[in-house]
Every structure is written in structure tokens, then in C-alpha cells.
XYZ file of C-alpha atoms in Angstrom:
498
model
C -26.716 -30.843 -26.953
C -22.629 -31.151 -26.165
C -20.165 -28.742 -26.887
C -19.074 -30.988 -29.789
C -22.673 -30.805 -31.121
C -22.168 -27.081 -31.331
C -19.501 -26.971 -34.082
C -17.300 -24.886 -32.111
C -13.511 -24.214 -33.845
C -11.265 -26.812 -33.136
C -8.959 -25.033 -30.805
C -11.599 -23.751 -28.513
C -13.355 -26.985 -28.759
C -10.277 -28.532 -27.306
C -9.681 -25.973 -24.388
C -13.054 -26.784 -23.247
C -12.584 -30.650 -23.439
C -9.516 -29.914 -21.646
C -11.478 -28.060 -18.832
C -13.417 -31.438 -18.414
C -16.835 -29.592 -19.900
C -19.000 -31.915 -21.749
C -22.301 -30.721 -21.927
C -22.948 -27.308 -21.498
C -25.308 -25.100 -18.606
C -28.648 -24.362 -20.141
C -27.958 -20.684 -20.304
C -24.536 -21.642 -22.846
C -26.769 -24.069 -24.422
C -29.262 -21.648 -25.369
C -26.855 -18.380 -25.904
C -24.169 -20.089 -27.979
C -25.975 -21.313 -30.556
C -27.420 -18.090 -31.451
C -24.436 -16.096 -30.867
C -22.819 -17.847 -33.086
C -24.759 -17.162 -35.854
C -24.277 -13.432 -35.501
C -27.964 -12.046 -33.546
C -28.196 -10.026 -31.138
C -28.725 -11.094 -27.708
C -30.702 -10.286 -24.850
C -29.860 -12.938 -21.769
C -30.978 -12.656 -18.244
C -29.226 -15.556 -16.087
C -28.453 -15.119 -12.350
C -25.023 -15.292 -11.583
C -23.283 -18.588 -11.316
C -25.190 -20.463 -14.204
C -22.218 -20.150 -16.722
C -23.055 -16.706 -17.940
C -19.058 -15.731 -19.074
C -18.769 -18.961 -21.307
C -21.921 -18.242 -22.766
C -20.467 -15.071 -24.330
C -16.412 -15.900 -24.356
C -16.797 -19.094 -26.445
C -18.808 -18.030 -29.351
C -16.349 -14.762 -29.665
C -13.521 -17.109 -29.483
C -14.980 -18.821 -32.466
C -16.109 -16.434 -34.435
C -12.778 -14.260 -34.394
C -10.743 -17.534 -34.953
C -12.304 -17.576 -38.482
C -15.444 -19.580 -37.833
C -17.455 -16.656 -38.575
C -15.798 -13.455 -38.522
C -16.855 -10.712 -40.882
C -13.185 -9.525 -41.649
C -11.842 -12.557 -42.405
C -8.818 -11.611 -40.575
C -9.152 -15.262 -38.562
C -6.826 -14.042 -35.667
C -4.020 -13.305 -37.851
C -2.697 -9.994 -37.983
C -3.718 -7.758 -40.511
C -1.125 -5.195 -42.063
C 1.002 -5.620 -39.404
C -1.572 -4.554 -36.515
C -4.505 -5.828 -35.064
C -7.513 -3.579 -33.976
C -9.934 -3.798 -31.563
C -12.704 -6.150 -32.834
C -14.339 -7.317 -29.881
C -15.450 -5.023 -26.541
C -16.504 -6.264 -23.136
C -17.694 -4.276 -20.751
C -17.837 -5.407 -17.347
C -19.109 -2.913 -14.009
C -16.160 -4.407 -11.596
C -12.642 -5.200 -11.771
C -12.555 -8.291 -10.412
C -15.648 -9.269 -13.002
C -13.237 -8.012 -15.680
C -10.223 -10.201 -14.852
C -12.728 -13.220 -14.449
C -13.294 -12.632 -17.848
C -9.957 -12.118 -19.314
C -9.214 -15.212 -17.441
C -11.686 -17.282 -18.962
C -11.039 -16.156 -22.269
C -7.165 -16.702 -21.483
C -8.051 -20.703 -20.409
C -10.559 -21.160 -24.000
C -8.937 -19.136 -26.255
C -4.979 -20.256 -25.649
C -4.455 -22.028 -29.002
C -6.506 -19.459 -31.039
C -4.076 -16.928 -31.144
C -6.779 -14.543 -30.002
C -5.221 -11.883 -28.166
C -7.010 -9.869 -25.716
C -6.100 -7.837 -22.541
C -8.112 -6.168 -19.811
C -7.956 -2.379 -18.538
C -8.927 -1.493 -15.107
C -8.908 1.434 -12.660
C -6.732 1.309 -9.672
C -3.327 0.035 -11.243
C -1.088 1.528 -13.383
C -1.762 2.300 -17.031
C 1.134 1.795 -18.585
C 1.436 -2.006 -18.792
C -2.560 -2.120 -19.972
C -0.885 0.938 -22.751
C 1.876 -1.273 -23.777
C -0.735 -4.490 -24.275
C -2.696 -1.542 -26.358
C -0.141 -0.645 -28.230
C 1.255 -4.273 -29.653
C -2.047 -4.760 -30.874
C -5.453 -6.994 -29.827
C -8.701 -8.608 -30.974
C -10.449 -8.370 -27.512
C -10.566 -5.321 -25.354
C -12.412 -6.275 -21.586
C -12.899 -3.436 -19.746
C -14.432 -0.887 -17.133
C -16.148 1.889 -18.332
C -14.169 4.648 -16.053
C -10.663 3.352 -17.287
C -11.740 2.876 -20.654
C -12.984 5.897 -20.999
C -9.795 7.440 -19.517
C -7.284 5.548 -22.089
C -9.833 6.339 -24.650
C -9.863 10.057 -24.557
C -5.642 10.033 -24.171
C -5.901 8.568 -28.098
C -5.123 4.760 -26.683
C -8.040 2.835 -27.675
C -9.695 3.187 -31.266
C -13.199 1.635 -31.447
C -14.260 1.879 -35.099
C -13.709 -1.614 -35.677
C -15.586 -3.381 -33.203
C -17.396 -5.795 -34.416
C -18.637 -7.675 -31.610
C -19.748 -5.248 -28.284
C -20.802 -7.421 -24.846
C -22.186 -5.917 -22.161
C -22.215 -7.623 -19.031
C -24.156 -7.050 -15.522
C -26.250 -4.214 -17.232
C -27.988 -4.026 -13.690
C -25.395 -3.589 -12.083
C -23.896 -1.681 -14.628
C -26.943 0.611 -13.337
C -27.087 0.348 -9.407
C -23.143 1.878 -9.960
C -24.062 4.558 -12.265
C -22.606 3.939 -15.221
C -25.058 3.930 -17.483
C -24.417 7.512 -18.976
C -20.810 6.088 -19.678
C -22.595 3.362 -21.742
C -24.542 4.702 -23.453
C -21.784 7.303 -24.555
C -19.391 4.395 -24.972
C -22.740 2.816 -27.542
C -22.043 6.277 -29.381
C -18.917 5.681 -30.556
C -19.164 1.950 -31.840
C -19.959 0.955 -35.121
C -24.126 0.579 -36.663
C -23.354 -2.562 -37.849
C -22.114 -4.978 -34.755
C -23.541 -7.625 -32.866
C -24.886 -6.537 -29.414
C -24.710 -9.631 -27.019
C -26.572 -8.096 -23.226
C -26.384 -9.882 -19.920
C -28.429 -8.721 -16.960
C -28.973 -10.877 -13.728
C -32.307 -8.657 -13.539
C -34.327 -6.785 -15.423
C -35.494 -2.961 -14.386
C -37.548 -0.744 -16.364
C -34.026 1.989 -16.775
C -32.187 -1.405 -17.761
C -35.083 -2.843 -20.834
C -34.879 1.231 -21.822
C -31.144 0.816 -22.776
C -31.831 -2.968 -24.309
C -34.721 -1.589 -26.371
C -32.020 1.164 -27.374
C -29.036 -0.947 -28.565
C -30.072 -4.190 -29.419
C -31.905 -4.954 -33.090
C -34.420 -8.015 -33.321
C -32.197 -10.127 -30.042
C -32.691 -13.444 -29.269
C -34.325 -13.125 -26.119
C -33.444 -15.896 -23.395
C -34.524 -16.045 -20.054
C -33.047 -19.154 -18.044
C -34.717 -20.349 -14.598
C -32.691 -22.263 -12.586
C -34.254 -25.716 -11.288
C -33.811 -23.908 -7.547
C -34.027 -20.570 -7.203
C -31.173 -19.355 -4.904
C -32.634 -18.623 -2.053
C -34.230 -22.644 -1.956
C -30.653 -23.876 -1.747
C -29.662 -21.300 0.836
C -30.643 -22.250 4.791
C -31.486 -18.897 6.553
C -31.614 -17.801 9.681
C -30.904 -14.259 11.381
C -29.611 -12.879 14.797
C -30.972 -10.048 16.639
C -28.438 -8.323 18.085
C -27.439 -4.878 19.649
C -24.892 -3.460 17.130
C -22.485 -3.544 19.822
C -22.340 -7.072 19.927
C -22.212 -8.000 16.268
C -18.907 -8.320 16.322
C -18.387 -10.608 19.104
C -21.345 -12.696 18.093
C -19.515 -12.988 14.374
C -16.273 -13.927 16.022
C -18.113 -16.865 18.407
C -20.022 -18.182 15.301
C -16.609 -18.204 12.819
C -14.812 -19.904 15.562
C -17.311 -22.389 16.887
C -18.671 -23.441 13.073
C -17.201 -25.531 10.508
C -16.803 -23.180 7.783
C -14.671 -23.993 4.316
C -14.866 -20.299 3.044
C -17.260 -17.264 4.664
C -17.973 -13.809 2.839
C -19.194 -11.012 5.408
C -20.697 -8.354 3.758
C -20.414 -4.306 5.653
C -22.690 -1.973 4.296
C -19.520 0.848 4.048
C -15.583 0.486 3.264
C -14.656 2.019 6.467
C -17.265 -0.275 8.095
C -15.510 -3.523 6.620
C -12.052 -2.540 7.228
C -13.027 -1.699 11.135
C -14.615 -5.468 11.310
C -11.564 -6.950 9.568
C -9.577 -4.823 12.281
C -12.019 -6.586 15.049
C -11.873 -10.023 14.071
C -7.952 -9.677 13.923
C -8.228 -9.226 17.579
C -9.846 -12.348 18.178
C -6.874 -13.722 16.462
C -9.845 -14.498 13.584
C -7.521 -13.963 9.715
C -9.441 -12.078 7.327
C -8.887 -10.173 4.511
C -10.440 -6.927 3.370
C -12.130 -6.340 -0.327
C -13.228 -2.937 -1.241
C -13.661 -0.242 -3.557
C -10.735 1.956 -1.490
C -8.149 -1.158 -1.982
C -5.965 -1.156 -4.670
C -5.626 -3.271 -7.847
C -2.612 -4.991 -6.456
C -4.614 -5.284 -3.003
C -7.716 -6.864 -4.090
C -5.612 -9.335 -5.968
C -3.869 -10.227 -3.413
C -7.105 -10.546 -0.908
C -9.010 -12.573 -3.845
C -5.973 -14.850 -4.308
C -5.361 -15.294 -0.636
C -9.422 -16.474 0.043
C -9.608 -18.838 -3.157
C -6.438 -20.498 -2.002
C -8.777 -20.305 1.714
C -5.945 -18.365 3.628
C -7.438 -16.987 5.479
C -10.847 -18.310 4.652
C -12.494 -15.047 5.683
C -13.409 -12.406 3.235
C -15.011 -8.695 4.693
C -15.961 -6.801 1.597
C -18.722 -4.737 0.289
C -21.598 -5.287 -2.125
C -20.025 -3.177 -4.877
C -16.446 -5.296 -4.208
C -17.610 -8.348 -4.077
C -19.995 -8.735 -7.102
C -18.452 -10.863 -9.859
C -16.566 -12.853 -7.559
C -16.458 -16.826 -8.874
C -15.119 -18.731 -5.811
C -16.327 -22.338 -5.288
C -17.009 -24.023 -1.808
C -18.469 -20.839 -0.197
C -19.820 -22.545 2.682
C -21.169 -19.333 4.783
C -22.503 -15.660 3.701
C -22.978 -13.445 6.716
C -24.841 -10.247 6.407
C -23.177 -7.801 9.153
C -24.680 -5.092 7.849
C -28.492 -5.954 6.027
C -28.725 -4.060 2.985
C -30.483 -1.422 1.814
C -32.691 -2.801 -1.282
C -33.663 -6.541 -1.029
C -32.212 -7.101 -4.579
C -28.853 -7.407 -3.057
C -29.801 -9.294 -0.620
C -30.601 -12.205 -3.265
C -27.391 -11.276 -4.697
C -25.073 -11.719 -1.473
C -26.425 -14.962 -0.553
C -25.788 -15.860 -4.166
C -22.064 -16.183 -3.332
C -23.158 -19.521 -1.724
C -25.350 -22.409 -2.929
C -24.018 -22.213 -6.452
C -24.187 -25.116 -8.877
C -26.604 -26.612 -6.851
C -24.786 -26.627 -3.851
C -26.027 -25.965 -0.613
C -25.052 -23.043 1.721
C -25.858 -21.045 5.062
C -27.151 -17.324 4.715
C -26.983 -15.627 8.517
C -27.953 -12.211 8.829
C -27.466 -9.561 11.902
C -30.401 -7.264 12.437
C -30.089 -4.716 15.330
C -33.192 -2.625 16.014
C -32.960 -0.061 13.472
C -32.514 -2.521 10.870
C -36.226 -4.620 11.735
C -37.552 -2.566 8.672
C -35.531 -4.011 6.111
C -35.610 -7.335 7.826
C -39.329 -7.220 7.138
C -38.916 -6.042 3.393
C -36.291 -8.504 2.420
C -38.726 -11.399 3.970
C -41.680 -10.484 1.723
C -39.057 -10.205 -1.525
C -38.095 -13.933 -0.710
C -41.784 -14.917 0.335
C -39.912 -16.862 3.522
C -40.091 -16.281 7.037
C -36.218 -16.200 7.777
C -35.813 -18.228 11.289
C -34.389 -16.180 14.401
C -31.526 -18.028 16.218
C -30.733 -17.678 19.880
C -27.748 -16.330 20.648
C -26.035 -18.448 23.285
C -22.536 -17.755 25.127
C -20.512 -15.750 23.279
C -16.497 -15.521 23.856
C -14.851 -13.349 25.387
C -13.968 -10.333 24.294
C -10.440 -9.443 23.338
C -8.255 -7.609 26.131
C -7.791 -4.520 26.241
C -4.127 -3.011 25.080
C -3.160 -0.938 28.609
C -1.943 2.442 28.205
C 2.102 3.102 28.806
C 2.593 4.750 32.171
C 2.371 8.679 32.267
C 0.760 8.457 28.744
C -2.504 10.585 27.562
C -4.466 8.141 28.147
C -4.261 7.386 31.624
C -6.830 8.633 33.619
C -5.330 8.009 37.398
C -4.705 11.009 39.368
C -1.417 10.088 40.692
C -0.450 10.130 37.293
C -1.263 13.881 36.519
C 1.150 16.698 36.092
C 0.883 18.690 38.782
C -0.010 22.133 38.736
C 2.463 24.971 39.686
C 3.349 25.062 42.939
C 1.776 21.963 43.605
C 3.699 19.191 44.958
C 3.906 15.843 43.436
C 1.282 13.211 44.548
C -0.366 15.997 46.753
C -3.942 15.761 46.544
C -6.473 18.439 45.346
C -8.576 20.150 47.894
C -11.828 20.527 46.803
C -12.284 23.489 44.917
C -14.814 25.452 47.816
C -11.558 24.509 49.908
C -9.279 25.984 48.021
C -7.238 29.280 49.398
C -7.970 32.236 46.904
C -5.384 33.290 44.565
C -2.867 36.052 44.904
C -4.274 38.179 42.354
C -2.826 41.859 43.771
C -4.583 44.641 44.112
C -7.509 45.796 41.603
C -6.866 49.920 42.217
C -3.694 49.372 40.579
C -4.698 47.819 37.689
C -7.730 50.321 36.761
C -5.057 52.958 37.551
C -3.133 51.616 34.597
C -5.728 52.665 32.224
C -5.871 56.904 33.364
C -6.633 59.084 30.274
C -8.351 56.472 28.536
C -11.329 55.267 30.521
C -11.558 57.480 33.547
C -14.742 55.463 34.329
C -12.407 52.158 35.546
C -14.999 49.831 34.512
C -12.686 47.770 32.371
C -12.497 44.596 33.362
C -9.603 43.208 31.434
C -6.250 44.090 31.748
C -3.488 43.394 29.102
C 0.113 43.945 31.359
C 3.174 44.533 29.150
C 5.036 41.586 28.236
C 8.228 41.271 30.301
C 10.149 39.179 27.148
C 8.994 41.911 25.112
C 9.252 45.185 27.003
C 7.913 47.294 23.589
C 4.970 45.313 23.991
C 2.127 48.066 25.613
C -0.448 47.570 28.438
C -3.922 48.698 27.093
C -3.488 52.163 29.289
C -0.316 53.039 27.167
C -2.248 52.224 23.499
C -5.093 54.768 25.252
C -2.323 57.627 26.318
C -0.716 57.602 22.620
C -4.009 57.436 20.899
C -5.113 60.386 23.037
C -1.897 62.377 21.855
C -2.736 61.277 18.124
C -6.655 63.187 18.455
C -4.741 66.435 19.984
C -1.743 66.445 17.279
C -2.753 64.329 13.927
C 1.415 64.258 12.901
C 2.771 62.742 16.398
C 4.049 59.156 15.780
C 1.792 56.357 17.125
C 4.807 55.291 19.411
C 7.303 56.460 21.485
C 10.308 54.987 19.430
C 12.168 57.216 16.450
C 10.956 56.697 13.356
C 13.292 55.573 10.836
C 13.813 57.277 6.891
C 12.088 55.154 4.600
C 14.670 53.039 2.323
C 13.882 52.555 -1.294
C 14.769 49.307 -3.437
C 16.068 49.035 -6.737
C 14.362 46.562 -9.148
C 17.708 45.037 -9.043
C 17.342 44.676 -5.662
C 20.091 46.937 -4.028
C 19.668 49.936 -2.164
């Protein structure tokens, strides 16, 4: 079956010819159809088998007029036009794939839409809000922000998409969803995406969707069959260097390396600079603007590098990924099939090389049995050399000669230190005089300490003065702690003169 074949609208129909799409994946050839005709839907695809057109085009068509239930066909209706259509999506970047592809297919509808996403400013996404749209992409955490400030009305959606659902779950959002299910409409169509399917995830589907179509696509490779393994083991000391040899020594069109942390992938990027390797950073700490920026930079391949996290860097549609490197191996095995799935897409091919120090063996082991392949160890040959070290500036902190210390008091400049059983004993004076200090108030002399009066501040006491005035207070309670007059107490208006 072709896109013609479908009976899409004419305008979307058009975009897509445009696009240079003739016959459809077999994930939009199987989800169109029946989202078209108004089901539910209930489709696990991995990512990178056309999933977003599988969704955007029949919405396109059906709020054109080819089958939407108000009738409104796009136009606007009493002067205003209300949300009809709500996408969630678990990332940002995810979200403004979307809005892009339904930007691209739906540009001679006259379908509006707009997308609302942490980490930017909300007034631009308020203004969109305001003027009116027919599809609302969004994250759950901004959406739910905009929503309770009395921006976003969703009493008239009539189509609700939620995509990633597992991931929706390994970021904990599904309270938020299942709130946001709360306030839709009863009578919608429910179209659900999930790469994978846990038993928390087929809980919520059982909950929200009514008599789906249920369609389960199997690529003609899984993703790991297109993907050439092979892993490093390497003292964690060394990862870095051993990343910088291979990115400089391989032919690599674009490379995603994947940190376990934020901190951890802005620290690499930080390395790499050093080897004079250009990379740019993607995580959940970046801002909007940022991550833009960094996701423009590496499809345009300047630089061709890309550290980011797991969380980051799901969602991300970027062709000719030629390399994945796993810095950091993760946690669950799961994402392990979903980092490597940034490469050997569409049937292409792609390298997968992961770093395992010795603490990380464990998971090596687990994510080997979850792809039922012995990953190959590579030997790590000569590695280059390591950048050179910045100097300190003369005299700074950081220098560590002795030449270079201060010298002590009365110790002259570039004199060395005699050892310290070498060393001439101090002038301390003499003890008696000290324990004589204290008199009346520890006859004993035991004290150790001695607190001399200050000579900047000559009021300040020595501890045997405190002892001779507290002795006076026990033998008359109305003598004056100190030796200096006391002053008449001066009152304060409330107005605050005397």
C-alpha cells in the first residue's frame, strides 16, 4: 500500500510527496489506516521505524476535515480555536521533533499547532496559546505548569497521543499522566506508542485505551544485528585518553558518547577539548536555547561529537550516526539496546564500542545475556599522548617548590629549614610569670593556657583579671563586672529621639 492508496487529504498527501515518501514503513502502514478511522491504538515500534508519521499524518487528516468530529475542518470556530489534539512526548527534543514533523506535513492544512517545553521561557509558548491552536505537543512538567496558571483548556480534545510511554515511565512521569488522562474528555481517541512493553506500562494501556488496534512491528534486523560490537577494558583513568586515540585515529561521520551523569559528560566534553577533540554537550542541566544549539551544531556535523546522557539524548532523529560509544555502561540493559539504537537505523550499519573498567564487568555480563551475543574485546594499542599540563604562574598556590614559599618571620628569604630536631627552641619567657597572672583565681597554677591582654585593645582582660573581678562580684553581688564607670541608661522615644 502507498500513501496515495491511503486516501490521505490532499494537502497532506502533497507534503508527503514533496518529502519524496512513496510507500510508507510498515509501522505507518499498519497505524494509519486504523487511525484514521477513529480506534484506539496500541503500537509498539522501536525507535527509528517511522513511529512520528505514523501518528502526525492521520491527525493532520482528520482535523483538516477528512474525519473530524467537529466539523470545524481547521477553520476557526467563533473566532478561536481550542485545543483538539494533545501530544505528549517525555523529552524536549522528542517534542520539537514532533512539532517539526507536523510543521513539514501539515503546512498547507492550516493546522496550527505549537509545542511547550521546560527550560525556555513561557511567554512566547503563552502568546502561541493565546492566538489559538488545533495541536498542543507537549511535556508533561510544562504542561502541567501552564495548565494550572489557566493557559491551556483541555475539554475539547479530541484526539490524545501518547508517545514513549516507557520512557514516559523510566522518567517518572507516569503519575503526571495519568492525572493529565483525568482531565481529558470520555469520548477521544487514545493513539499509545511504547518502544517496549513493561508490566507498569500495559497497566496504564489497559487503563486508557478502549478495544485498540493492537500492532506490534518487528523489524527485518533487530538492532543490535546491524550494530558491530566490540568493548574495551580499561582502567577508568584511561577512558578518556583511549576515547580521544579512537575519535582521532577512526573515520567517523557523526559519534554519540553516552556518560552515565551530567557532571560526568560535561567533564569528558571538558577532556576531549584538551585534545583539541570539538564536542558538544547535551543534557538535562543545559538549557532550551543550549540543547538547540548543541543538536543543531551535530546534525549540521560541527563538531561531529555529541557527549550527552541517556535521558538527553532519547528522541534524537539524526541520520549518518556512524559511531555510539558507551563511556559509561549503563545501568539496566534496556538502554543499552536503546543507545546503540542511535546508529544502524534504516537499515544502516553502525559501530557500538563500549568501555568497561573493573567495577563495571557485572553489567558487561548482564547486557551480553539481554543481547544473547558475546560482545568482542579489542586490544588497546598505543594511545596518544596525553594533553600538557597548564604550569602554574610563579609564586601562585599551586606551586609546590620551596624556594617559592613565604618565609616565616624572621626567616630570611631562600634560607633553608633546619630540620625540625635542629631547630633552636623558641623564646617563649618565663612560665612563673604567666601562672602568676592568674593569683586569686586558681591558686593551684595548673592552667595551662594563658589569654594575655590585647595590646590594640588594652580593655581587653587576661584570664587572671576576669578571675579577680568575678571574685569581687561573689563578695559584693552590686559591684560592676568591670573596672570602667557605668553609664545612665538612655531611653528612646517610639519616634526615635531621646
Amino acid at each position: 500500500m502507498t500513501f496515495v492508496e491511503m486516501g490521505l487529504a490532499e494537502p497532506v498527501l502533497r507534503a508527503v510527496t514533496a518529502e519524496g515518501y512513496i510507500n510508507p514503513t510498515p509501522i505507518q502502514a499498519a497505524a494509519i489506516p486504523a487511525a484514521m478511522s477513529g480506534r484506539d491504538l496500541l503500537g509498539c515500534a522501536q525507535t527509528g521505524t517511522g513511529k512520528t508519521a505514523a501518528f502526525a499524518l492521520p491527525i493532520l487528516h482528520r482535523l483538516y476535515g477528512g474525519g473530524a468530529s467537529s466539523g470545524e475542518s481547521g477553520k476557526k470556530s467563533r473566532g478561536f480555536r481550542r485545543i483538539r489534539c494533545l501530544i505528549l512526548s517525555p523529552t524536549r527534543e522528542l517534542a520539537i521533533q514532533i512539532g517539526e514533523s507536523l510543521r513539514v506535513y501539515g503546512a498547507q492544512t492550516g493546522v496550527r499547532h505549537t509545542v511547550i517545553v521546560g527550560g525556555v521561557g513561557q511567554s512566547p509558548q503563552v502568546h502561541a496559546l493565546q492566538k489559538g491552536i488545533d495541536i498542543l505537543v507537549a511535556t508533561p512538567g510544562r504542561l502541567e505548569d501552564l495548565r494550572q496558571q489557566g493557559y491551556i483548556d483541555l475539554r475539547a480534545v479530541e484526539i490524545f497521543v501518547l508517545d514513549e510511554a516507557d520512557r514516559m515511565l523510566d522518567m517518572g512521569f507516569l503519575p503526571s499522566i495519568r492525572k493529565i488522562v483525568k482531565m481529558l474528555p470520555d469520548q477521544k481517541q487514545t493513539l499509545f506508542f511504547s518502544a517496549t512493553m513493561p508490566g507498569e506500562i500495559a497497566e496504564l494501556a489497559d487503563g486508557i485505551l478502549h478495544n485498540p488496534e493492537r500492532i506490534r512491528i518487528a523489524p527485518v534486523k533487530q538492532t543490535t544485528e546491524l550494530v558491530t560490537h566490540s568493548v574495551y577494558h580499561v582502567s577508568r583513568p584511561q577512558k578518556s585518553r583511549l576515547l580521544a586515540t579512537l575519535l582521532k585515529n577512526q573515520p567517523i561521520a557523526r559519534a554519540i558518547v553516552f556518560c552515565r551523569t551530567k557532571h560526568g559528560a560535561d567533564r569528558l566534553a571538558n577532556q576531549l577539548e584538551k585534545y583539541s577533540i570539538t564536542t558538544a554537550a547535551l543534557h538535562g542541566d543545559k538549557s532550551q536555547t543550549a540543547r538547540q544549539k548543541a543538536l543543531a551544531q551535530f546534525k549540521s556535523s560541527s563538531p561531529p561529537v555529541l557527549v550527552a546522557t541517556d535521558v538527553a539524548a532519547r528522541g534524537i532523529d539524526v541520520d549518518s550516526v556512524s559511531h555510539v560509544f558507551n563511556f559509561d555502561l549503563p545501568n539496566e540493559t534496556e538502554t543499552y539496546v536503546h543507545r546503540i539504537g542511535r546508529t544502524g537505523r534504516a537499515g544502516a550499519t553502525g559501530l557500538a564500542i563500549s568501555f568497561c573498567d573493573d567495577g563495571e564487568r557485572g553489567l558487561l555480563k548482564q547486557i551480553e545475556r539481554h543481547i544473547k551475543q558475546t560482545i568482542p574485546v579489542e586490544t588497546i594499542g598505543e594511545l596518544i599522548d596525553p594533553p600538557p599540563r597548564t604550569d602554574p604562574p610563579a609564586g601562585s598556590a599551586d606551586t609546590a617548590e620551596g624556594d617559592q614559599r613565604t618565609p616565616r618571620e624572621g626567616q630570611v628569604a631562600g634560607e633553608s629549614e633546619q630540620p625540625r630536631g635542629q631547630r633552636p627552641p623558641r623564646d617563649r619567657g618565663p612560665r612563673g610569670d604567666q601562672r602568676g597572672q592568674r593569683g586569686d583565681r586558681n591558686n593551684s597554677g595548673n592552667n595551662r593556657f594563658e589569654r594575655r591582654p590585647n595590646e590594640r585593645n588594652p580593655r581587653q582582660a587576661s584570664f587572671g583579671q576576669v578571675g579577680q573581678r568575678q571574685d569581687r562580684r561573689r563578695q559584693d553581688p552590686q559591684a560592676p563586672t568591670d573596672d570602667r564607670p557605668r553609664k545612665e541608661p538612655r531611653y528612646v522615644s517610639s519616634r526615635g529621639r531621646e
